Tab-separated table of C-alpha atoms and ligand atoms in Angstrom:
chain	number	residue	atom	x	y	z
Z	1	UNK	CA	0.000	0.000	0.000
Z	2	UNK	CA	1.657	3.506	-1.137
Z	3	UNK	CA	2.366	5.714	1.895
Z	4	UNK	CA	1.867	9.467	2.523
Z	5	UNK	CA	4.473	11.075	4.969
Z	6	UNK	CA	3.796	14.090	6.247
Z	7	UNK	CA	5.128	16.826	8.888
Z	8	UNK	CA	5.920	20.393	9.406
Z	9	UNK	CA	7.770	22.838	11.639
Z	10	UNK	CA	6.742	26.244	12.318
Z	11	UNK	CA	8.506	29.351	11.550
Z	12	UNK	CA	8.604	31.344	14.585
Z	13	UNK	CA	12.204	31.815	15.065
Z	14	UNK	CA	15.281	29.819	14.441
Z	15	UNK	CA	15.300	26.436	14.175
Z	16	UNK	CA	17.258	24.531	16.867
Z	17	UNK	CA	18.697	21.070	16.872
Z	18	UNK	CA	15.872	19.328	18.676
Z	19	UNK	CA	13.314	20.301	15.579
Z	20	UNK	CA	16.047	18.576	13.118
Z	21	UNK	CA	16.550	15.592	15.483
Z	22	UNK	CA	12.738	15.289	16.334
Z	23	UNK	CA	11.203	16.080	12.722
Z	24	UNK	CA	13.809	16.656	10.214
Z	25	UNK	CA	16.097	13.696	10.158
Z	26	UNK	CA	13.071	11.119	10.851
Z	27	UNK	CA	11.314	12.673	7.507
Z	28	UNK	CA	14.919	12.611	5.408
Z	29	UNK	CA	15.201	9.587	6.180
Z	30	UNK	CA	12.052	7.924	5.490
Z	31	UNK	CA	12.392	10.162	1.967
Z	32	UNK	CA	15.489	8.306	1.213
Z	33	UNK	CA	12.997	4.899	1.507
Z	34	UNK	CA	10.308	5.921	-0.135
Z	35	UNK	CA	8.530	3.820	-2.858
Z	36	UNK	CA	6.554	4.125	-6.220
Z	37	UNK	CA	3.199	5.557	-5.391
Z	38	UNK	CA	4.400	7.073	-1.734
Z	39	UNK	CA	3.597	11.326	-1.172
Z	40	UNK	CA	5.862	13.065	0.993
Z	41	UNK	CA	4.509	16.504	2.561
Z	42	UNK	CA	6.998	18.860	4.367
Z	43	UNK	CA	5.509	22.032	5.144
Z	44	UNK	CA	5.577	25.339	6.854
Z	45	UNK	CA	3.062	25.968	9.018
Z	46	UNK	CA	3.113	29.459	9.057
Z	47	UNK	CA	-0.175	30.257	10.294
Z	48	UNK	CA	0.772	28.376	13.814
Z	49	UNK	CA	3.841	30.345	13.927
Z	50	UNK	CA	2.207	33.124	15.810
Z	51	UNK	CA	-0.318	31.395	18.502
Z	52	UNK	CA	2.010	33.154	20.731
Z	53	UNK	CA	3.702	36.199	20.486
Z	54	UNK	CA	6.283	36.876	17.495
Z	55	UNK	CA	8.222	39.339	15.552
Z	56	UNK	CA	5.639	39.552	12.254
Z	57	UNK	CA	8.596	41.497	9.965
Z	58	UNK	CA	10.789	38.156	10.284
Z	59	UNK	CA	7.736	35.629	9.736
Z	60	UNK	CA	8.318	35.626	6.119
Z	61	UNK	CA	11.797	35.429	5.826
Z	62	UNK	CA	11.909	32.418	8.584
Z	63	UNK	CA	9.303	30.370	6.689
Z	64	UNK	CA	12.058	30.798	3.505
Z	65	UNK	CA	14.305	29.766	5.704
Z	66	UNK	CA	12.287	26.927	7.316
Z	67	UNK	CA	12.165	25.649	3.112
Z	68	UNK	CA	15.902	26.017	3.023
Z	69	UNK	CA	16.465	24.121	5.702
Z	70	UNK	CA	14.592	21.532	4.699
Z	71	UNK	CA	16.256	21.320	0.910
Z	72	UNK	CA	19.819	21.630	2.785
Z	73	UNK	CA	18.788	18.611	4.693
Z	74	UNK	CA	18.294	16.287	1.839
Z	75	UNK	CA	14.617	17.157	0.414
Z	76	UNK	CA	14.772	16.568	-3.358
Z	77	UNK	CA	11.796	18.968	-4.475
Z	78	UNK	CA	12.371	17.419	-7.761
Z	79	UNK	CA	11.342	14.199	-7.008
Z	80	UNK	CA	7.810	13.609	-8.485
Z	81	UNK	CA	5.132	13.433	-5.013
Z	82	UNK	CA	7.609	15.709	-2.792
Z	83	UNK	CA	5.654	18.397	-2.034
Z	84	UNK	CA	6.984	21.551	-0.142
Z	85	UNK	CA	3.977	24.738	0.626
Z	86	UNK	CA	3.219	27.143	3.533
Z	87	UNK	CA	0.312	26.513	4.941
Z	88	UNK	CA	-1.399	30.144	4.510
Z	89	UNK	CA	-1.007	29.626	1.114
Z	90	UNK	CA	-3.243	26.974	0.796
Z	91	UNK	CA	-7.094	28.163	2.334
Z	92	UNK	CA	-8.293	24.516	2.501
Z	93	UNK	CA	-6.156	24.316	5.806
Z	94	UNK	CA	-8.185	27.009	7.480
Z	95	UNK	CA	-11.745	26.147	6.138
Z	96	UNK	CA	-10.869	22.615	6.896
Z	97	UNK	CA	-9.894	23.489	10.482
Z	98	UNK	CA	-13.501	25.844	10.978
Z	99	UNK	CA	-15.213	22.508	10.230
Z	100	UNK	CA	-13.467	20.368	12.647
Z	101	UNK	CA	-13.393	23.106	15.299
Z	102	UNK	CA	-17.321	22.542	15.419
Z	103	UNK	CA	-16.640	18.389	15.639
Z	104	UNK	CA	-13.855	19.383	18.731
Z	105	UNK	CA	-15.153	18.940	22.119
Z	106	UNK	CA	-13.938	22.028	24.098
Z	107	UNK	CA	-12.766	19.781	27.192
Z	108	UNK	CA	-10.411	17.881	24.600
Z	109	UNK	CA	-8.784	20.861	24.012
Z	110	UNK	CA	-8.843	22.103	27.624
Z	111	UNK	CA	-6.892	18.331	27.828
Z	112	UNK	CA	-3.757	19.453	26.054
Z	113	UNK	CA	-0.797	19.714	27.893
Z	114	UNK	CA	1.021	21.790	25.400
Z	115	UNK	CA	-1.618	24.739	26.194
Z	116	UNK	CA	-1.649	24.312	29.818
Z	117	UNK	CA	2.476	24.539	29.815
Z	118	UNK	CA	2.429	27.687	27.231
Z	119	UNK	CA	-0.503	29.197	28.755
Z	120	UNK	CA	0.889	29.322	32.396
Z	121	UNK	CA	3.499	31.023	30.828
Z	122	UNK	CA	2.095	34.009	29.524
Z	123	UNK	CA	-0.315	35.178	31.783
Z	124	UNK	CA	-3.194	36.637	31.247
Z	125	UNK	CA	-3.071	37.764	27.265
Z	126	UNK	CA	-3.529	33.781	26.250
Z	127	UNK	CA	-4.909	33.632	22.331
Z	128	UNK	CA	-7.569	31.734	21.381
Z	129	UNK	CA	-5.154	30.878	18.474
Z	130	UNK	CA	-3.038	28.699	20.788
Z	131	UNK	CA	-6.418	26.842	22.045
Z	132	UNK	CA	-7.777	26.277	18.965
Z	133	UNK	CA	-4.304	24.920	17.261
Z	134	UNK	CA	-4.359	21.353	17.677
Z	135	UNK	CA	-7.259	21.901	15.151
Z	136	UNK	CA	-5.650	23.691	12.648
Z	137	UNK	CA	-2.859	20.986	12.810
Z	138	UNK	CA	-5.484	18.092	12.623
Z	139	UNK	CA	-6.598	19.945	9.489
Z	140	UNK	CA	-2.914	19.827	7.909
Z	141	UNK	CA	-2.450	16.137	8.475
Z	142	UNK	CA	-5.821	15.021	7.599
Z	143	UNK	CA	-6.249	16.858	4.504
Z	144	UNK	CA	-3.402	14.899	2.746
Z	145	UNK	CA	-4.410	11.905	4.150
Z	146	UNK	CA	-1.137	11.425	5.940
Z	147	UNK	CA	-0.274	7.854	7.532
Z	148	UNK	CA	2.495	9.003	9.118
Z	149	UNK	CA	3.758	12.012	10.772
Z	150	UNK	CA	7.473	12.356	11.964
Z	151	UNK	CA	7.212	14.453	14.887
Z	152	UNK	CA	8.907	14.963	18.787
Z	153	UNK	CA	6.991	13.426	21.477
Z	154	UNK	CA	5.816	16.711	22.439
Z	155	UNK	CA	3.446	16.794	19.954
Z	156	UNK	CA	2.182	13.127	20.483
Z	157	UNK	CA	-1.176	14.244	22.155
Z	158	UNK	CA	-1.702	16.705	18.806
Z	159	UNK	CA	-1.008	13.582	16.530
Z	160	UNK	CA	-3.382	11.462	18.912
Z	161	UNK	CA	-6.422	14.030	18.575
Z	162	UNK	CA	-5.971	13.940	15.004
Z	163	UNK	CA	-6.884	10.814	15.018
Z	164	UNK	CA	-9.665	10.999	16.886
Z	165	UNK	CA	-11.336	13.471	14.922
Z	166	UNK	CA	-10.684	11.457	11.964
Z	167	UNK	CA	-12.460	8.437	13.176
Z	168	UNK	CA	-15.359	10.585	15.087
Z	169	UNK	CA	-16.096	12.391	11.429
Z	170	UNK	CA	-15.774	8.682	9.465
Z	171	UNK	CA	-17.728	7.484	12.238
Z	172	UNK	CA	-20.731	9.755	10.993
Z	173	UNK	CA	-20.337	10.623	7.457
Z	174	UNK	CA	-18.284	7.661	6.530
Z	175	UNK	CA	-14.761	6.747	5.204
Z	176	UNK	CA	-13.914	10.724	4.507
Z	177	UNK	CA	-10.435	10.730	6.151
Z	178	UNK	CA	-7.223	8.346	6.280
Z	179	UNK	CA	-6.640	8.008	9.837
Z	180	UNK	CA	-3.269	8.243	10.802
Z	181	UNK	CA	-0.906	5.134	12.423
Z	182	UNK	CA	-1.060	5.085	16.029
Z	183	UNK	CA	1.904	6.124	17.756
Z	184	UNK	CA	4.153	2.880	18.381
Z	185	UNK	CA	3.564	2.591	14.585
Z	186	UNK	CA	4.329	6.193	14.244
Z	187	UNK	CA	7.506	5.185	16.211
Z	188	UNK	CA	8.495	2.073	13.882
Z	189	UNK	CA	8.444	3.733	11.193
Z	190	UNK	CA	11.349	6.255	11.950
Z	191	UNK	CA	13.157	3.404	13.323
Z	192	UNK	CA	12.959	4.699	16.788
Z	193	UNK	CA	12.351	2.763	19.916
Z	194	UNK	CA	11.161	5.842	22.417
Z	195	UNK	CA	9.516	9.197	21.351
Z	196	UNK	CA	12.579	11.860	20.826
Z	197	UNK	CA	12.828	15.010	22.951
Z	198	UNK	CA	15.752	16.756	22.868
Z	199	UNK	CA	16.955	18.503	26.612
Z	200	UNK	CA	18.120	21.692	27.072
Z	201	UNK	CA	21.856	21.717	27.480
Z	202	UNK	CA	21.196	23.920	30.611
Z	203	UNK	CA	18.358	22.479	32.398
Z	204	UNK	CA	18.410	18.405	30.759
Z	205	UNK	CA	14.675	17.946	32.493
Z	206	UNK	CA	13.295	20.678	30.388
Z	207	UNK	CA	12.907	20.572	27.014
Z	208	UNK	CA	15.087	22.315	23.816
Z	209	UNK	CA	13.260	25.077	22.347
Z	210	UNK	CA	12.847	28.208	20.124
Z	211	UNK	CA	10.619	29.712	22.338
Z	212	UNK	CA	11.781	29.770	25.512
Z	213	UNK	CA	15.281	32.493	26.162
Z	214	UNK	CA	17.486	29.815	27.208
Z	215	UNK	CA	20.649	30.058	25.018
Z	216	UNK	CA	23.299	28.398	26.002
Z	217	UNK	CA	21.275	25.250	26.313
Z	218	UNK	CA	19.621	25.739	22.677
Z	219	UNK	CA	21.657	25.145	19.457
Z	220	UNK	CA	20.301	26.565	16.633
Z	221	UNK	CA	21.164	25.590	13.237
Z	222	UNK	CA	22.385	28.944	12.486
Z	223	UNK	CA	24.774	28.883	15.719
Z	224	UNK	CA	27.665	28.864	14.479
Z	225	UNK	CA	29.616	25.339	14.456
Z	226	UNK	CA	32.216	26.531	17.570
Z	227	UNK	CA	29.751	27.809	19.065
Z	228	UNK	CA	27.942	25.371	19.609
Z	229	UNK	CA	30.619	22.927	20.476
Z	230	UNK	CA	31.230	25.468	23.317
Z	231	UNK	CA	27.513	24.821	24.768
Z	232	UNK	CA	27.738	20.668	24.069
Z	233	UNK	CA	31.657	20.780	26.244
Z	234	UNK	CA	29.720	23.199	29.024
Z	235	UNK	CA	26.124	20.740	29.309
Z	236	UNK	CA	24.895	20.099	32.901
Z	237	UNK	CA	25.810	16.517	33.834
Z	238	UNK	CA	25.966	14.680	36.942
Z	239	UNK	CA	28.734	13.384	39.384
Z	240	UNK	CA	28.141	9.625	39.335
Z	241	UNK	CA	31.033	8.975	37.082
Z	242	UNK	CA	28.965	6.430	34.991
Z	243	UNK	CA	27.666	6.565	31.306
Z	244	UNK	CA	23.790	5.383	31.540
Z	245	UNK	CA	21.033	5.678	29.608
Z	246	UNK	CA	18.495	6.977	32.735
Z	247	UNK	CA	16.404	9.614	31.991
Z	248	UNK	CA	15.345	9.513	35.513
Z	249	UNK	CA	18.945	9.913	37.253
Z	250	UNK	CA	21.391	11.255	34.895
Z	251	UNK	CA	18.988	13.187	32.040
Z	252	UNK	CA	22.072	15.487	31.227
Z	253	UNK	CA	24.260	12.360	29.960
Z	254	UNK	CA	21.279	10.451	28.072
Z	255	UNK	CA	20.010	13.897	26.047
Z	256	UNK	CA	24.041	13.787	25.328
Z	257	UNK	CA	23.927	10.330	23.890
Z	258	UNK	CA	20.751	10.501	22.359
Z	259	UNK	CA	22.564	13.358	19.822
Z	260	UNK	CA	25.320	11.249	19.614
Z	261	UNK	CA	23.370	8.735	18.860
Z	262	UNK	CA	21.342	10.479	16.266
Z	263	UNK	CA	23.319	12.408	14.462
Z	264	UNK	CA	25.960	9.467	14.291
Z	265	UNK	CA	23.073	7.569	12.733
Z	266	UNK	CA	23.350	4.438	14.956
Z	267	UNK	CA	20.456	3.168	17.443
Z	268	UNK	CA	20.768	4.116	21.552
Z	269	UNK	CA	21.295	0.975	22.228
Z	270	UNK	CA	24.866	0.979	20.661
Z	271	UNK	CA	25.393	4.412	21.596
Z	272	UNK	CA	25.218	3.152	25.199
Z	273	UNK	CA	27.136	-0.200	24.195
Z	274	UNK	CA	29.939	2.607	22.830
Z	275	UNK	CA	30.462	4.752	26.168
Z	276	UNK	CA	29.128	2.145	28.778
Z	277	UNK	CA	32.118	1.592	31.209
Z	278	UNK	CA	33.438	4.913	31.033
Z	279	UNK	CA	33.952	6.990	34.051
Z	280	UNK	CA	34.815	10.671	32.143
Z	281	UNK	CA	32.268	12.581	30.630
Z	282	UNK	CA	34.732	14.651	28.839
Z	283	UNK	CA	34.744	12.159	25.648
Z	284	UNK	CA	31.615	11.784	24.906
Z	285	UNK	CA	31.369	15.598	25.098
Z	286	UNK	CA	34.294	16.153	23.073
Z	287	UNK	CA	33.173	13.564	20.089
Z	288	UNK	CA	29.412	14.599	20.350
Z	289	UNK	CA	30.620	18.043	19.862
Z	290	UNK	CA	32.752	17.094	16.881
Z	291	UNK	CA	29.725	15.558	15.484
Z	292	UNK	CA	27.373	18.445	16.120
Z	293	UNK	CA	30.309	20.875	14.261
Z	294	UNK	CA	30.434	18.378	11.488
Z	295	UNK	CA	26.564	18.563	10.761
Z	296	UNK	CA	26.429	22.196	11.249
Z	297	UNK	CA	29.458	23.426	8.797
Z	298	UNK	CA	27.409	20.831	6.206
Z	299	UNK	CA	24.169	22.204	6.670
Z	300	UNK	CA	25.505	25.501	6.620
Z	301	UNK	CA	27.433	25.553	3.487
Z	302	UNK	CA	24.682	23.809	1.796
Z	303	UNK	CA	21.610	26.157	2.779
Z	304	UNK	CA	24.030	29.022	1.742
Z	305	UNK	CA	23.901	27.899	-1.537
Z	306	UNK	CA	19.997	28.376	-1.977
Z	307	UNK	CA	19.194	31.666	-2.921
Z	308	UNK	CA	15.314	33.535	-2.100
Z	309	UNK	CA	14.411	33.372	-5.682
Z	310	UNK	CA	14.996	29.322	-5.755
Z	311	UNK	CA	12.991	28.622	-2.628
Z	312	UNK	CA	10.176	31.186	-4.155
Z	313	UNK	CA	9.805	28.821	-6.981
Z	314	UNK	CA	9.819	25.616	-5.448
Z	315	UNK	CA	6.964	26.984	-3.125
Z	316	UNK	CA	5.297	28.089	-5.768
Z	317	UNK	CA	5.550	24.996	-7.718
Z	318	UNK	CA	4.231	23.115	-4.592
Z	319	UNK	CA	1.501	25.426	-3.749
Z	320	UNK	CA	-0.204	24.460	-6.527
Z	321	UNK	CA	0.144	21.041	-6.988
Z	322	UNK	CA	-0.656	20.403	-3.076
Z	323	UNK	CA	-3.632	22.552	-3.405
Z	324	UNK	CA	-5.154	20.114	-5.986
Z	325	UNK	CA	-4.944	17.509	-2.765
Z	326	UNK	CA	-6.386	19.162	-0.240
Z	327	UNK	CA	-9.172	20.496	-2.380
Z	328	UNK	CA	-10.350	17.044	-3.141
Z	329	UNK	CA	-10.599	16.329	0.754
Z	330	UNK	CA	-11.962	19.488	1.474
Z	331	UNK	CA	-14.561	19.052	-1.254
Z	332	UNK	CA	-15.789	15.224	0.073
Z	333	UNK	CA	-16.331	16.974	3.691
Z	334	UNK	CA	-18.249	19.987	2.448
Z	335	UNK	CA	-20.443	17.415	0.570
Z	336	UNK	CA	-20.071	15.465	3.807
Z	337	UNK	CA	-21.286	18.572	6.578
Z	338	UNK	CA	-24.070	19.599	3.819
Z	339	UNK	CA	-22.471	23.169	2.282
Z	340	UNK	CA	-21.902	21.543	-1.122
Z	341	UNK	CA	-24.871	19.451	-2.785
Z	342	UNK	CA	-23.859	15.994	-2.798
Z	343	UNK	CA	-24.368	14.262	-6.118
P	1	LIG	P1	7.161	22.899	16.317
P	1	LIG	O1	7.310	23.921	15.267
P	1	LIG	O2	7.093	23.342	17.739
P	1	LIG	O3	8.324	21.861	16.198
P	1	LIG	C1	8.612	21.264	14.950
P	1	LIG	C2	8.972	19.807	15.153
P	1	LIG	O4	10.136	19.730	15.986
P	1	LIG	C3	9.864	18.843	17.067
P	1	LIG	N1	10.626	19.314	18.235
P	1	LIG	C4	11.419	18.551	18.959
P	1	LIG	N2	11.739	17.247	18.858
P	1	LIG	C5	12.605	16.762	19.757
P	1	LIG	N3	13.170	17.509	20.751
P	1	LIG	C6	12.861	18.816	20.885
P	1	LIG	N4	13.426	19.535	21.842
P	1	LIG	C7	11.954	19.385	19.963
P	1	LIG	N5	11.455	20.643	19.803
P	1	LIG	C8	10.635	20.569	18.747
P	1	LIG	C9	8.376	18.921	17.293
P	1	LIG	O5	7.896	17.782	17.967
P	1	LIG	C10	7.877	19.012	15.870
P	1	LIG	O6	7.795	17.726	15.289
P	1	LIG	N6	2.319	21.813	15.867
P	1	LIG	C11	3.636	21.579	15.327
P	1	LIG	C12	3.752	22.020	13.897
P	1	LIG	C13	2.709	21.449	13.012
P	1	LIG	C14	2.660	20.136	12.509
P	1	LIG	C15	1.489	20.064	11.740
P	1	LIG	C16	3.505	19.033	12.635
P	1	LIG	C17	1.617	22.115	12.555
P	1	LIG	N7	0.902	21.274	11.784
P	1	LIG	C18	1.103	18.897	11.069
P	1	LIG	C19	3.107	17.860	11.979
P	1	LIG	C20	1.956	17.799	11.229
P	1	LIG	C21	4.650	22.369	16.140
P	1	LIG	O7	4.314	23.317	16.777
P	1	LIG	O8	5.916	21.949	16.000
């Protein structure tokens, strides 16, 4: 049966090392596997990018970059079913996600841990936007039909709730939407034994991210390549002396060899075969660093080479020929809800 592949990252700010090692690398690689008949959807979703608070002049520029990234990583955009878009350019997303919205039950959204951690954060000025996102992003995965999604465990419980509107809608209009894989399929399918979620090089219990000020635990993938050695050698750790893969007792040192791990393209379980035994931390900082400054002067060079002008036209290209997808779905649910006549 062909496959569809689908995942995006949103543009509000840099991206850092955990989105490549959560979403990047697990959709690169399943491009490099994909067979006759298989779609591939990367995307930006630009319209999430601002649930909370952003700089709008850079939006546009990071969502080019976003695209460059992904081509530097290894996206062919020739290859026939690759499709690259943003999101705002294609309206089926957001009429899509208006229909769902009234299938949603409010307390399943009131449910998502995601808000509740980003919502104690801000206060009182909390968008409805950020609520009502899990929507818009069961809109983008359904609308393709996606199987699978490539994405960090932190947004498991979005993945999850896409699936359950699927099957709630099929459940009373009939087969409309591909529900996607559960998760532990989700999870064999990027070869990947535990849900990833990069640490913070600071603070290895919370997680690596854009949006929280935290930068010398964050490595961006425009940091440059010393620089971000420099934060790798200086990551929290723990004096027991002893290389173990214990999220519960020495987080600092597993976050450390899950990168190694991961960027050395090997599975944990020989990462930890690798170091176990060893009483210095010092190595496996040193050659995890030398890995991280090998990926980043590669990535580097290589989105350096991509000029506005080339990403402009590749979007462009895949606007259109993604919009012919989603239209179809969007078309069998209007017919579906009753705002387009049915035969
Ligand atoms: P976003 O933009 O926050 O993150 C993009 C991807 O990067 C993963 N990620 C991480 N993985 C491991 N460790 C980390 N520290 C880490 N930080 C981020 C995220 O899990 C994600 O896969 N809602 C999504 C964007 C989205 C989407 C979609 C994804 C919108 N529509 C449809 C898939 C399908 C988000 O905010 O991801």
């Amino acid at each position: 049966m062909p496959k569809t592949v689908l995942t995006g990252l949103r543009a509000n700010g840099e991206l850092t090392l955990g989105n490549y090692l959560g979403a990047i690398l697990p959709m690169v690689q399943t491009l490099q596997n994909l067979e006759e008949g298989d779609k591939f959807f990367l995307f930006v979703p630009d319209l999430h990018s601002f649930t909370t608070p952003i700089d709008h002049t850079q939006l546009y520029r990071n969502s080019l970059n976003n695209i460059k990234i992904y081509l530097a990583s290894g996206v062919d955009s020739n290859r026939e079913n690759v499709f690259l878009y943003r999101q705002s350019h294609i309206p089926a997303h957001s009429e899509l996600a208006w229909i769902l919205s009234c299938f949603t039950y409010y307390g399943e959204l009131q449910r998502m841990i995601q808000f509740k951690e980003k919502s104690s954060q801000q206060g009182q000025n909390v968008s409805v936007g950020l609520f009502t996102y899990p929507i818009l992003m069961a809109a983008d995965i359904l609308l393709y039909g996606a199987d699978y999604v490539p994405v960090g465990e932190d947004q498991r419980q979005h993945l999850e709730l896409a699936r359950d509107l699927a099957i709630r809608f099929n459940n009373k209009f009939g087969e409309i939407f591909v529900v996607p894989q559960v998760w532990q399929k989700q999870l064999e399918f990027v070869k990947r034994v535990e849900g990833t979620k990069i640490y913070s090089l600071t603070d290895p219990t919370k997680k690596m991210s854009k949006s929280i000020n935290d930068p010398k635990g964050t490595i961006l993938l425009t940091d440059k390549p010393l620089d971000a050695a420099k934060k790798i050698m200086s990551a929290a750790t723990d004096n027991l002396a002893s290389i173990n893969w214990d999220w519960n007792n020495q987080p600092g040192i597993t976050n450390l060899l899950q990168i190694y791990a991961l960027l050395k393209n090997i599975p944990t379980h020989e990462a930890v075969k690798i170091w176990k035994g060893q009483t210095q931390y010092s190595n496996l900082k040193k050659e995890t660093a030398e890995l991280v400054v090998e990926f980043l002067t590669n990535l580097q060079a290589r989105v350096s080479k991509i000029t506005d002008a080339q990403a402009e036209d590749i979007l462009q290209k895949g606007e259109i020929n993604a919009t012919k997808i989603a239209k179809q779905t969007l078309l069998k649910v209007q017919k579906a809800v009753g705002v387009v006549k049915s035969q």
